[in-house]
Amino acid sequence: MSKKVGIARAHTNIALIKYWGKRDKDLFLPMNSSLSLTLDAFYTDTKVVFDDALTADAFFLNGQKQSEKENKKISQFLNLFREYTGERRFACVESLNFVPTAAGLASSASAFAALALATATALDLDLSREELSTFARQGSGSSTRSLFGGFVEWDMGTGTADSMAHPIDDADWDIGMIVLAVDTGKKKIASREGMEHTVQTSPFYPMWVETAARDLQDIKDAIAQRDFERVGQLTEHNGMKMHATTLSANPPFTYWTADSLRAQEAVRQVRMDLNLPAYMTMDAGPNVKVLCRASDMDYLVAALKEYLQAEQILTSLPGCGAYVLLETDWQESERSFSRGVEHD
Ligand code: 2P0
């Protein structure tokens, strides 16, 4: 009996210049390049064991065996590695999500980045992080960026070999993010379907692609100059444009709820009252994320508590890239996961 084990941690990321639309659905090639901030506070730990004794792949999330549908997604992802290496064994995948349920943050970014690194570790693959990001991408587009820390670009590339992530900047210059988790229910329109419908039906979509390229260049320049206000303005502008493409889809749809609008209004009010830079962005869900100065976070949170409940407000500093864990780290993760569950 032989086993090969790999364990890894990856943090989630929030796009400042959004990935919205695929030019190739099977290969997860995006219509535009994107740029994100990796977040320290939210992450996934994943253990992969390739084992002779298994007769099928198995997937456990937060200690629960997952449905056939979820299992299939994981199997297909593992197949990419099996095809690449000639590995024939099945694997057992266990993941622990340290993304508070209350955050309502999509966890596919940290999930597939952790799974990619854990699998590559189990199979002793000698790949650069950039190369590994091309595998992660084929699990979920946004996970491409979670292999790196700080500000990260996912270059759309010309094909599957070069559509990969690159680190841009450590974001160690007083950067923070506040998550306003106004609604934590399951999203009604999955991002995958939402982006496809938008690509197919929104007359604004070509303009999205054209201006996203410009926004990306501008934000990279602003990051290089450490011009926080410019980074924030571009983030807010780009995010709102993404959501304008959903409103202009046919039939139209939106990820915003009344609570999202109230949270946006709270951010506008608070930044005006405190006269502090704070910029909003939203993803394929109702929650509002606020890019701010790390040193302003306490003031902003205190002021936002006038409008939202304390438990709806979460904060994070920039996070690091994905890394390999040892068996002892995994045991510690399992313990802290069960402690967290007990506290819920
Ligand atoms: C992003 N989002 O750049 C954008 C902004 C949501 C809005 O990436 O189909 O789960 O698995 O590649 O990565 C969410 O979509 O989609 C996403 P797939 P994914 O973060």
mmCIF file of C-alpha atoms and ligand atoms in Angstrom:
data_model
loop_
_atom_site.group_PDB
_atom_site.id
_atom_site.type_symbol
_atom_site.label_atom_id
_atom_site.label_comp_id
_atom_site.label_asym_id
_atom_site.label_seq_id
_atom_site.Cartn_x
_atom_site.Cartn_y
_atom_site.Cartn_z
ATOM 1 C CA MET A 1 0.000 0.000 0.000
ATOM 2 C CA SER A 2 1.474 3.364 -0.851
ATOM 3 C CA LYS A 3 0.226 6.844 -0.219
ATOM 4 C CA LYS A 4 1.278 10.299 -1.336
ATOM 5 C CA VAL A 5 0.256 13.211 0.838
ATOM 6 C CA GLY A 6 0.237 16.985 0.277
ATOM 7 C CA ILE A 7 -1.209 19.709 2.511
ATOM 8 C CA ALA A 8 -1.485 23.418 1.732
ATOM 9 C CA ARG A 9 -3.071 26.709 2.798
ATOM 10 C CA ALA A 10 -4.306 29.435 0.431
ATOM 11 C CA HIS A 11 -5.965 32.735 1.276
ATOM 12 C CA THR A 12 -8.949 34.186 -0.488
ATOM 13 C CA ASN A 13 -8.641 37.268 -2.686
ATOM 14 C CA ILE A 14 -10.856 40.174 -3.682
ATOM 15 C CA ALA A 15 -10.550 41.522 -7.211
ATOM 16 C CA LEU A 16 -9.991 45.271 -7.554
ATOM 17 C CA ILE A 17 -10.093 44.934 -11.349
ATOM 18 C CA LYS A 18 -12.636 42.182 -11.907
ATOM 19 C CA TYR A 19 -12.513 38.968 -13.905
ATOM 20 C CA TRP A 20 -15.903 38.920 -15.602
ATOM 21 C CA GLY A 21 -16.410 36.657 -18.620
ATOM 22 C CA LYS A 22 -14.620 33.772 -20.281
ATOM 23 C CA ARG A 23 -13.391 33.515 -23.849
ATOM 24 C CA ASP A 24 -12.966 29.740 -23.384
ATOM 25 C CA LYS A 25 -15.248 28.026 -20.875
ATOM 26 C CA ASP A 26 -13.469 24.675 -20.900
ATOM 27 C CA LEU A 27 -10.020 26.129 -20.305
ATOM 28 C CA PHE A 28 -11.186 28.993 -18.066
ATOM 29 C CA LEU A 29 -9.527 31.609 -20.257
ATOM 30 C CA PRO A 30 -10.811 35.050 -19.262
ATOM 31 C CA MET A 31 -11.965 37.853 -21.529
ATOM 32 C CA ASN A 32 -9.826 40.326 -19.595
ATOM 33 C CA SER A 33 -6.876 40.396 -17.225
ATOM 34 C CA SER A 34 -7.701 41.117 -13.574
ATOM 35 C CA LEU A 35 -5.974 42.258 -10.383
ATOM 36 C CA SER A 36 -6.704 41.384 -6.765
ATOM 37 C CA LEU A 37 -5.704 41.799 -3.145
ATOM 38 C CA THR A 38 -5.078 38.583 -1.201
ATOM 39 C CA LEU A 39 -6.674 38.674 2.267
ATOM 40 C CA ASP A 40 -4.985 37.395 5.394
ATOM 41 C CA ALA A 41 -8.136 36.775 7.433
ATOM 42 C CA PHE A 42 -9.841 34.168 5.228
ATOM 43 C CA TYR A 43 -8.253 30.943 4.004
ATOM 44 C CA THR A 44 -8.693 27.264 3.144
ATOM 45 C CA ASP A 45 -6.521 24.371 4.331
ATOM 46 C CA THR A 46 -6.552 21.261 2.158
ATOM 47 C CA LYS A 47 -5.056 17.805 2.507
ATOM 48 C CA VAL A 48 -4.786 15.483 -0.487
ATOM 49 C CA VAL A 49 -3.907 11.798 -0.118
ATOM 50 C CA PHE A 50 -3.378 9.666 -3.218
ATOM 51 C CA ASP A 51 -3.905 6.133 -2.025
ATOM 52 C CA ASP A 52 -3.689 2.699 -3.718
ATOM 53 C CA ALA A 53 -6.485 1.454 -1.533
ATOM 54 C CA LEU A 54 -9.081 3.940 -2.870
ATOM 55 C CA THR A 55 -11.509 2.914 -5.592
ATOM 56 C CA ALA A 56 -12.795 6.463 -6.237
ATOM 57 C CA ASP A 57 -11.964 10.067 -5.317
ATOM 58 C CA ALA A 58 -13.603 11.355 -2.136
ATOM 59 C CA PHE A 59 -14.106 14.953 -1.008
ATOM 60 C CA PHE A 60 -14.811 16.170 2.525
ATOM 61 C CA LEU A 61 -15.460 19.859 3.194
ATOM 62 C CA ASN A 62 -15.416 20.988 6.814
ATOM 63 C CA GLY A 63 -15.640 17.344 7.865
ATOM 64 C CA GLN A 64 -18.729 16.604 5.747
ATOM 65 C CA LYS A 65 -18.691 14.219 2.796
ATOM 66 C CA GLN A 66 -19.778 16.215 -0.252
ATOM 67 C CA SER A 67 -22.394 15.428 -2.898
ATOM 68 C CA GLU A 68 -21.663 13.574 -6.137
ATOM 69 C CA LYS A 69 -21.767 16.919 -7.966
ATOM 70 C CA GLU A 70 -19.086 18.486 -5.756
ATOM 71 C CA ASN A 71 -17.056 15.276 -5.862
ATOM 72 C CA LYS A 72 -17.093 15.332 -9.661
ATOM 73 C CA LYS A 73 -15.688 18.880 -9.765
ATOM 74 C CA ILE A 74 -12.801 17.788 -7.549
ATOM 75 C CA SER A 75 -12.228 14.595 -9.577
ATOM 76 C CA GLN A 76 -12.097 16.553 -12.820
ATOM 77 C CA PHE A 77 -9.598 18.920 -11.271
ATOM 78 C CA LEU A 78 -7.432 16.040 -10.012
ATOM 79 C CA ASN A 79 -7.580 14.565 -13.530
ATOM 80 C CA LEU A 80 -5.605 17.574 -14.801
ATOM 81 C CA PHE A 81 -2.758 16.510 -12.528
ATOM 82 C CA ARG A 82 -3.197 12.797 -13.244
ATOM 83 C CA GLU A 83 -2.993 13.463 -16.974
ATOM 84 C CA TYR A 84 0.075 15.656 -16.495
ATOM 85 C CA THR A 85 1.982 13.209 -14.298
ATOM 86 C CA GLY A 86 0.664 9.761 -15.240
ATOM 87 C CA GLU A 87 -0.526 9.260 -11.640
ATOM 88 C CA ARG A 88 -3.285 6.641 -11.613
ATOM 89 C CA ARG A 89 -4.356 6.503 -7.987
ATOM 90 C CA PHE A 90 -7.534 8.032 -6.628
ATOM 91 C CA ALA A 91 -7.326 10.609 -3.872
ATOM 92 C CA CYS A 92 -9.086 11.630 -0.707
ATOM 93 C CA VAL A 93 -9.384 15.424 -0.425
ATOM 94 C CA GLU A 94 -10.198 17.082 2.896
ATOM 95 C CA SER A 95 -10.702 20.847 3.074
ATOM 96 C CA LEU A 96 -11.301 23.154 6.006
ATOM 97 C CA ASN A 97 -12.649 26.562 5.178
ATOM 98 C CA PHE A 98 -11.575 29.311 7.547
ATOM 99 C CA VAL A 99 -13.882 31.791 5.884
ATOM 100 C CA PRO A 100 -16.472 32.692 8.503
ATOM 101 C CA THR A 101 -19.903 31.718 7.254
ATOM 102 C CA ALA A 102 -20.878 35.248 8.144
ATOM 103 C CA ALA A 103 -18.382 36.665 5.650
ATOM 104 C CA GLY A 104 -20.425 35.296 2.773
ATOM 105 C CA LEU A 105 -17.241 35.394 0.714
ATOM 106 C CA ALA A 106 -16.911 33.024 -2.184
ATOM 107 C CA SER A 107 -14.403 30.407 -1.134
ATOM 108 C CA SER A 108 -13.645 28.896 -4.538
ATOM 109 C CA ALA A 109 -10.554 31.114 -4.892
ATOM 110 C CA SER A 110 -8.835 29.856 -1.743
ATOM 111 C CA ALA A 111 -10.269 26.354 -2.259
ATOM 112 C CA PHE A 112 -8.791 25.627 -5.672
ATOM 113 C CA ALA A 113 -5.504 27.396 -4.933
ATOM 114 C CA ALA A 114 -5.031 25.245 -1.797
ATOM 115 C CA LEU A 115 -6.083 22.121 -3.674
ATOM 116 C CA ALA A 116 -3.667 22.869 -6.546
ATOM 117 C CA LEU A 117 -0.712 23.347 -4.196
ATOM 118 C CA ALA A 118 -1.600 20.338 -2.023
ATOM 119 C CA THR A 119 -1.936 18.116 -5.115
ATOM 120 C CA ALA A 120 1.320 19.356 -6.654
ATOM 121 C CA THR A 121 3.033 18.710 -3.299
ATOM 122 C CA ALA A 122 1.601 15.199 -3.007
ATOM 123 C CA LEU A 123 2.794 14.383 -6.526
ATOM 124 C CA ASP A 124 6.245 15.999 -6.042
ATOM 125 C CA LEU A 125 5.645 18.299 -8.990
ATOM 126 C CA ASP A 126 8.380 20.744 -9.730
ATOM 127 C CA LEU A 127 6.309 23.668 -11.021
ATOM 128 C CA SER A 128 6.749 27.394 -10.524
ATOM 129 C CA ARG A 129 3.858 29.151 -8.756
ATOM 130 C CA GLU A 130 3.014 30.838 -12.050
ATOM 131 C CA GLU A 131 2.758 27.446 -13.768
ATOM 132 C CA LEU A 132 0.753 26.057 -10.864
ATOM 133 C CA SER A 133 -1.647 28.977 -11.252
ATOM 134 C CA THR A 134 -2.560 27.666 -14.731
ATOM 135 C CA PHE A 135 -3.808 24.475 -13.041
ATOM 136 C CA ALA A 136 -5.690 26.353 -10.298
ATOM 137 C CA ARG A 137 -7.339 28.461 -13.005
ATOM 138 C CA GLN A 138 -9.016 25.367 -14.430
ATOM 139 C CA GLY A 139 -10.747 24.740 -11.102
ATOM 140 C CA SER A 140 -11.997 28.309 -10.680
ATOM 141 C CA GLY A 141 -10.725 31.418 -12.418
ATOM 142 C CA SER A 142 -10.256 33.589 -9.340
ATOM 143 C CA SER A 143 -8.159 30.892 -7.599
ATOM 144 C CA THR A 144 -5.373 31.635 -10.089
ATOM 145 C CA ARG A 145 -4.657 34.790 -8.085
ATOM 146 C CA SER A 146 -4.751 33.146 -4.639
ATOM 147 C CA LEU A 147 -1.402 31.412 -5.156
ATOM 148 C CA PHE A 148 0.273 34.749 -4.476
ATOM 149 C CA GLY A 149 0.075 37.350 -1.737
ATOM 150 C CA GLY A 150 -0.525 41.101 -1.821
ATOM 151 C CA PHE A 151 -1.593 42.648 -5.133
ATOM 152 C CA VAL A 152 -1.726 39.981 -7.830
ATOM 153 C CA GLU A 153 -2.405 40.184 -11.558
ATOM 154 C CA TRP A 154 -3.988 37.372 -13.536
ATOM 155 C CA ASP A 155 -2.723 37.930 -17.041
ATOM 156 C CA MET A 156 -5.372 36.752 -19.516
ATOM 157 C CA GLY A 157 -2.554 35.347 -21.690
ATOM 158 C CA THR A 158 -2.783 34.036 -25.215
ATOM 159 C CA GLY A 159 -3.701 30.457 -24.284
ATOM 160 C CA THR A 160 -3.772 27.954 -21.443
ATOM 161 C CA ALA A 161 0.001 27.934 -20.902
ATOM 162 C CA ASP A 162 0.358 31.657 -20.247
ATOM 163 C CA SER A 163 -3.000 32.635 -18.706
ATOM 164 C CA MET A 164 -1.431 32.818 -15.261
ATOM 165 C CA ALA A 165 -1.004 34.946 -12.156
ATOM 166 C CA HIS A 166 1.975 37.108 -11.212
ATOM 167 C CA PRO A 167 2.676 38.914 -7.962
ATOM 168 C CA ILE A 168 2.644 42.699 -8.453
ATOM 169 C CA ASP A 169 3.333 44.170 -5.014
ATOM 170 C CA ASP A 170 3.341 42.964 -1.377
ATOM 171 C CA ALA A 171 0.674 45.548 -0.415
ATOM 172 C CA ASP A 172 2.696 46.238 2.732
ATOM 173 C CA TRP A 173 1.999 49.965 2.615
ATOM 174 C CA ASP A 174 -0.888 50.466 5.011
ATOM 175 C CA ILE A 175 -3.564 48.629 3.024
ATOM 176 C CA GLY A 176 -6.652 47.057 4.619
ATOM 177 C CA MET A 177 -10.049 45.705 3.658
ATOM 178 C CA ILE A 178 -13.374 45.767 5.480
ATOM 179 C CA VAL A 179 -16.050 43.240 4.519
ATOM 180 C CA LEU A 180 -19.648 44.300 5.122
ATOM 181 C CA ALA A 181 -21.390 40.932 5.239
ATOM 182 C CA VAL A 182 -24.983 42.075 4.852
ATOM 183 C CA ASP A 183 -26.366 38.822 3.505
ATOM 184 C CA THR A 184 -24.800 35.412 3.921
ATOM 185 C CA GLY A 185 -27.341 33.247 2.106
ATOM 186 C CA LYS A 186 -26.395 31.202 -0.926
ATOM 187 C CA LYS A 187 -26.171 33.364 -4.020
ATOM 188 C CA LYS A 188 -29.073 33.063 -6.401
ATOM 189 C CA ILE A 189 -27.093 33.350 -9.618
ATOM 190 C CA ALA A 190 -23.731 31.588 -9.609
ATOM 191 C CA SER A 191 -20.899 33.765 -10.897
ATOM 192 C CA ARG A 192 -20.186 31.237 -13.647
ATOM 193 C CA GLU A 193 -23.715 31.531 -15.077
ATOM 194 C CA GLY A 194 -23.936 35.260 -14.384
ATOM 195 C CA MET A 195 -20.795 36.078 -16.310
ATOM 196 C CA GLU A 196 -21.750 33.860 -19.237
ATOM 197 C CA HIS A 197 -25.201 35.408 -19.541
ATOM 198 C CA THR A 198 -23.617 38.858 -19.421
ATOM 199 C CA VAL A 199 -21.069 38.068 -22.132
ATOM 200 C CA GLN A 200 -23.861 36.766 -24.361
ATOM 201 C CA THR A 201 -26.476 39.456 -23.871
ATOM 202 C CA SER A 202 -25.153 42.751 -22.513
ATOM 203 C CA PRO A 203 -24.614 45.415 -25.180
ATOM 204 C CA PHE A 204 -22.247 47.064 -22.668
ATOM 205 C CA TYR A 205 -19.990 44.015 -22.528
ATOM 206 C CA PRO A 206 -17.526 45.035 -25.298
ATOM 207 C CA MET A 207 -17.050 48.335 -23.475
ATOM 208 C CA TRP A 208 -16.358 46.412 -20.258
ATOM 209 C CA VAL A 209 -13.543 44.477 -21.909
ATOM 210 C CA GLU A 210 -12.075 47.577 -23.491
ATOM 211 C CA THR A 211 -12.124 49.711 -20.364
ATOM 212 C CA ALA A 212 -11.002 46.900 -18.022
ATOM 213 C CA ALA A 213 -7.704 46.756 -19.930
ATOM 214 C CA ARG A 214 -7.237 50.474 -19.356
ATOM 215 C CA ASP A 215 -8.252 50.234 -15.676
ATOM 216 C CA LEU A 216 -5.725 47.452 -15.177
ATOM 217 C CA GLN A 217 -2.854 49.454 -16.615
ATOM 218 C CA ASP A 218 -3.890 52.499 -14.581
ATOM 219 C CA ILE A 219 -4.127 50.565 -11.302
ATOM 220 C CA LYS A 220 -0.729 48.941 -11.877
ATOM 221 C CA ASP A 221 0.758 52.410 -12.387
ATOM 222 C CA ALA A 222 -1.012 53.668 -9.244
ATOM 223 C CA ILE A 223 0.263 50.678 -7.219
ATOM 224 C CA ALA A 224 3.808 51.288 -8.473
ATOM 225 C CA GLN A 225 3.472 54.898 -7.277
ATOM 226 C CA ARG A 226 1.783 53.809 -4.022
ATOM 227 C CA ASP A 227 -0.992 56.221 -4.874
ATOM 228 C CA PHE A 228 -3.679 54.802 -2.571
ATOM 229 C CA GLU A 229 -6.465 57.173 -3.573
ATOM 230 C CA ARG A 230 -5.995 56.405 -7.251
ATOM 231 C CA VAL A 231 -5.952 52.646 -6.514
ATOM 232 C CA GLY A 232 -9.206 53.072 -4.582
ATOM 233 C CA GLN A 233 -10.909 55.213 -7.220
ATOM 234 C CA LEU A 234 -10.066 52.707 -9.948
ATOM 235 C CA THR A 235 -11.298 49.846 -7.741
ATOM 236 C CA GLU A 236 -14.663 51.480 -7.116
ATOM 237 C CA HIS A 237 -15.093 52.527 -10.736
ATOM 238 C CA ASN A 238 -14.191 49.102 -12.133
ATOM 239 C CA GLY A 239 -16.438 47.211 -9.709
ATOM 240 C CA MET A 240 -19.443 49.410 -10.465
ATOM 241 C CA LYS A 241 -18.873 48.925 -14.185
ATOM 242 C CA MET A 242 -18.915 45.158 -13.754
ATOM 243 C CA HIS A 243 -22.295 45.405 -12.040
ATOM 244 C CA ALA A 244 -23.578 47.716 -14.772
ATOM 245 C CA THR A 245 -23.044 44.847 -17.224
ATOM 246 C CA THR A 246 -25.442 42.660 -15.225
ATOM 247 C CA LEU A 247 -28.113 45.364 -15.217
ATOM 248 C CA SER A 248 -27.705 45.690 -18.974
ATOM 249 C CA ALA A 249 -27.880 41.923 -19.604
ATOM 250 C CA ASN A 250 -31.071 40.579 -21.179
ATOM 251 C CA PRO A 251 -32.968 39.575 -19.136
ATOM 252 C CA PRO A 252 -31.277 41.852 -16.596
ATOM 253 C CA PHE A 253 -30.161 40.724 -13.172
ATOM 254 C CA THR A 254 -28.238 42.070 -10.206
ATOM 255 C CA TYR A 255 -26.297 40.681 -7.253
ATOM 256 C CA TRP A 256 -27.281 43.709 -5.172
ATOM 257 C CA THR A 257 -29.988 43.607 -2.538
ATOM 258 C CA ALA A 258 -31.616 46.400 -0.579
ATOM 259 C CA ASP A 259 -29.082 45.653 2.177
ATOM 260 C CA SER A 260 -26.207 46.076 -0.305
ATOM 261 C CA LEU A 261 -27.498 49.527 -1.199
ATOM 262 C CA ARG A 262 -27.844 50.434 2.468
ATOM 263 C CA ALA A 263 -24.256 49.291 3.081
ATOM 264 C CA GLN A 264 -23.036 51.339 0.110
ATOM 265 C CA GLU A 265 -24.862 54.367 1.474
ATOM 266 C CA ALA A 266 -23.231 53.796 4.880
ATOM 267 C CA VAL A 267 -19.767 53.757 3.281
ATOM 268 C CA ARG A 268 -20.481 57.001 1.399
ATOM 269 C CA GLN A 269 -21.748 58.662 4.563
ATOM 270 C CA VAL A 270 -18.894 57.453 6.769
ATOM 271 C CA ARG A 271 -16.137 58.448 4.389
ATOM 272 C CA MET A 272 -17.681 61.873 4.048
ATOM 273 C CA ASP A 273 -18.143 62.324 7.813
ATOM 274 C CA LEU A 274 -14.632 61.128 8.676
ATOM 275 C CA ASN A 275 -13.042 62.547 5.536
ATOM 276 C CA LEU A 276 -11.089 59.312 5.056
ATOM 277 C CA PRO A 277 -10.361 57.462 1.821
ATOM 278 C CA ALA A 278 -12.447 54.272 1.595
ATOM 279 C CA TYR A 279 -13.539 52.663 -1.649
ATOM 280 C CA MET A 280 -16.199 50.066 -2.337
ATOM 281 C CA THR A 281 -16.235 46.994 -4.488
ATOM 282 C CA MET A 282 -18.703 44.122 -4.866
ATOM 283 C CA ASP A 283 -18.486 40.657 -6.381
ATOM 284 C CA ALA A 284 -21.043 38.099 -7.510
ATOM 285 C CA GLY A 285 -22.988 38.462 -4.286
ATOM 286 C CA PRO A 286 -24.664 41.070 -2.078
ATOM 287 C CA ASN A 287 -21.783 41.914 0.270
ATOM 288 C CA VAL A 288 -19.777 45.117 0.102
ATOM 289 C CA LYS A 289 -15.986 45.195 0.460
ATOM 290 C CA VAL A 290 -14.192 48.393 1.373
ATOM 291 C CA LEU A 291 -10.576 49.069 0.438
ATOM 292 C CA CYS A 292 -9.061 51.407 2.999
ATOM 293 C CA ARG A 293 -5.923 52.374 4.839
ATOM 294 C CA ALA A 294 -5.093 49.727 7.468
ATOM 295 C CA SER A 295 -4.431 52.542 9.931
ATOM 296 C CA ASP A 296 -7.933 53.974 9.315
ATOM 297 C CA MET A 297 -9.708 50.655 9.753
ATOM 298 C CA ASP A 298 -10.613 51.094 13.449
ATOM 299 C CA TYR A 299 -12.150 54.537 12.851
ATOM 300 C CA LEU A 300 -14.081 53.330 9.830
ATOM 301 C CA VAL A 301 -15.357 50.235 11.642
ATOM 302 C CA ALA A 302 -16.474 52.300 14.646
ATOM 303 C CA ALA A 303 -18.374 54.676 12.356
ATOM 304 C CA LEU A 304 -19.867 51.850 10.274
ATOM 305 C CA LYS A 305 -21.284 50.298 13.457
ATOM 306 C CA GLU A 306 -23.807 53.148 13.439
ATOM 307 C CA TYR A 307 -25.295 51.590 10.308
ATOM 308 C CA LEU A 308 -24.546 47.847 10.530
ATOM 309 C CA GLN A 309 -24.424 45.221 13.252
ATOM 310 C CA ALA A 310 -20.951 44.579 14.678
ATOM 311 C CA GLU A 311 -20.942 40.945 13.519
ATOM 312 C CA GLN A 312 -21.592 42.062 9.932
ATOM 313 C CA ILE A 313 -18.293 43.960 9.864
ATOM 314 C CA LEU A 314 -15.116 41.939 9.298
ATOM 315 C CA THR A 315 -11.632 43.245 8.695
ATOM 316 C CA SER A 316 -8.526 41.915 7.007
ATOM 317 C CA LEU A 317 -4.977 42.908 6.216
ATOM 318 C CA PRO A 318 -3.241 41.763 3.024
ATOM 319 C CA GLY A 319 -2.413 38.058 3.001
ATOM 320 C CA CYS A 320 0.539 36.051 1.771
ATOM 321 C CA GLY A 321 0.662 33.500 -1.037
ATOM 322 C CA ALA A 322 -0.289 29.846 -0.723
ATOM 323 C CA TYR A 323 2.106 27.656 1.243
ATOM 324 C CA VAL A 324 2.705 24.026 2.149
ATOM 325 C CA LEU A 325 1.666 22.756 5.584
ATOM 326 C CA LEU A 326 3.030 19.864 7.619
ATOM 327 C CA GLU A 327 0.945 17.076 9.142
ATOM 328 C CA THR A 328 1.283 18.759 12.563
ATOM 329 C CA ASP A 329 -0.087 22.024 11.082
ATOM 330 C CA TRP A 330 -3.019 20.069 9.688
ATOM 331 C CA GLN A 331 -3.786 18.563 13.082
ATOM 332 C CA GLU A 332 -3.710 22.057 14.561
ATOM 333 C CA SER A 333 -6.048 23.260 11.791
ATOM 334 C CA GLU A 334 -8.496 20.475 12.573
ATOM 335 C CA ARG A 335 -8.413 21.426 16.248
ATOM 336 C CA SER A 336 -8.968 25.122 15.577
ATOM 337 C CA PHE A 337 -11.719 24.303 13.105
ATOM 338 C CA SER A 338 -13.613 22.259 15.694
ATOM 339 C CA ARG A 339 -13.099 25.002 18.282
ATOM 340 C CA GLY A 340 -14.560 27.515 15.787
ATOM 341 C CA VAL A 341 -17.551 25.283 15.133
ATOM 342 C CA GLU A 342 -18.180 24.923 18.861
ATOM 343 C CA HIS A 343 -18.171 28.707 19.182
ATOM 344 C CA ASP A 344 -20.604 29.280 16.283
HETATM 345 C C1 2P0 B 1 -13.292 38.134 -9.573
HETATM 346 N N1 2P0 B 1 -15.500 37.019 -9.592
HETATM 347 O O1 2P0 B 1 -12.441 38.651 -10.330
HETATM 348 C C2 2P0 B 1 -14.699 38.082 -10.114
HETATM 349 C C3 2P0 B 1 -15.464 39.324 -9.810
HETATM 350 C C4 2P0 B 1 -16.792 37.450 -9.182
HETATM 351 C C5 2P0 B 1 -16.887 38.871 -9.559
HETATM 352 O O2 2P0 B 1 -13.998 35.461 -10.066
HETATM 353 O O3 2P0 B 1 -16.390 30.279 -13.279
HETATM 354 O O4 2P0 B 1 -15.779 31.569 -9.040
HETATM 355 O O5 2P0 B 1 -15.081 29.405 -11.331
HETATM 356 O O6 2P0 B 1 -13.976 30.843 -13.047
HETATM 357 O O7 2P0 B 1 -13.717 32.549 -10.157
HETATM 358 C C6 2P0 B 1 -16.009 34.659 -9.275
HETATM 359 O O8 2P0 B 1 -15.960 33.726 -10.254
HETATM 360 O O9 2P0 B 1 -15.691 31.814 -11.536
HETATM 361 C C7 2P0 B 1 -15.111 35.735 -9.675
HETATM 362 P P1 2P0 B 1 -15.253 30.526 -12.349
HETATM 363 P P2 2P0 B 1 -15.176 32.343 -10.153
HETATM 364 O O10 2P0 B 1 -13.019 37.759 -8.415
#
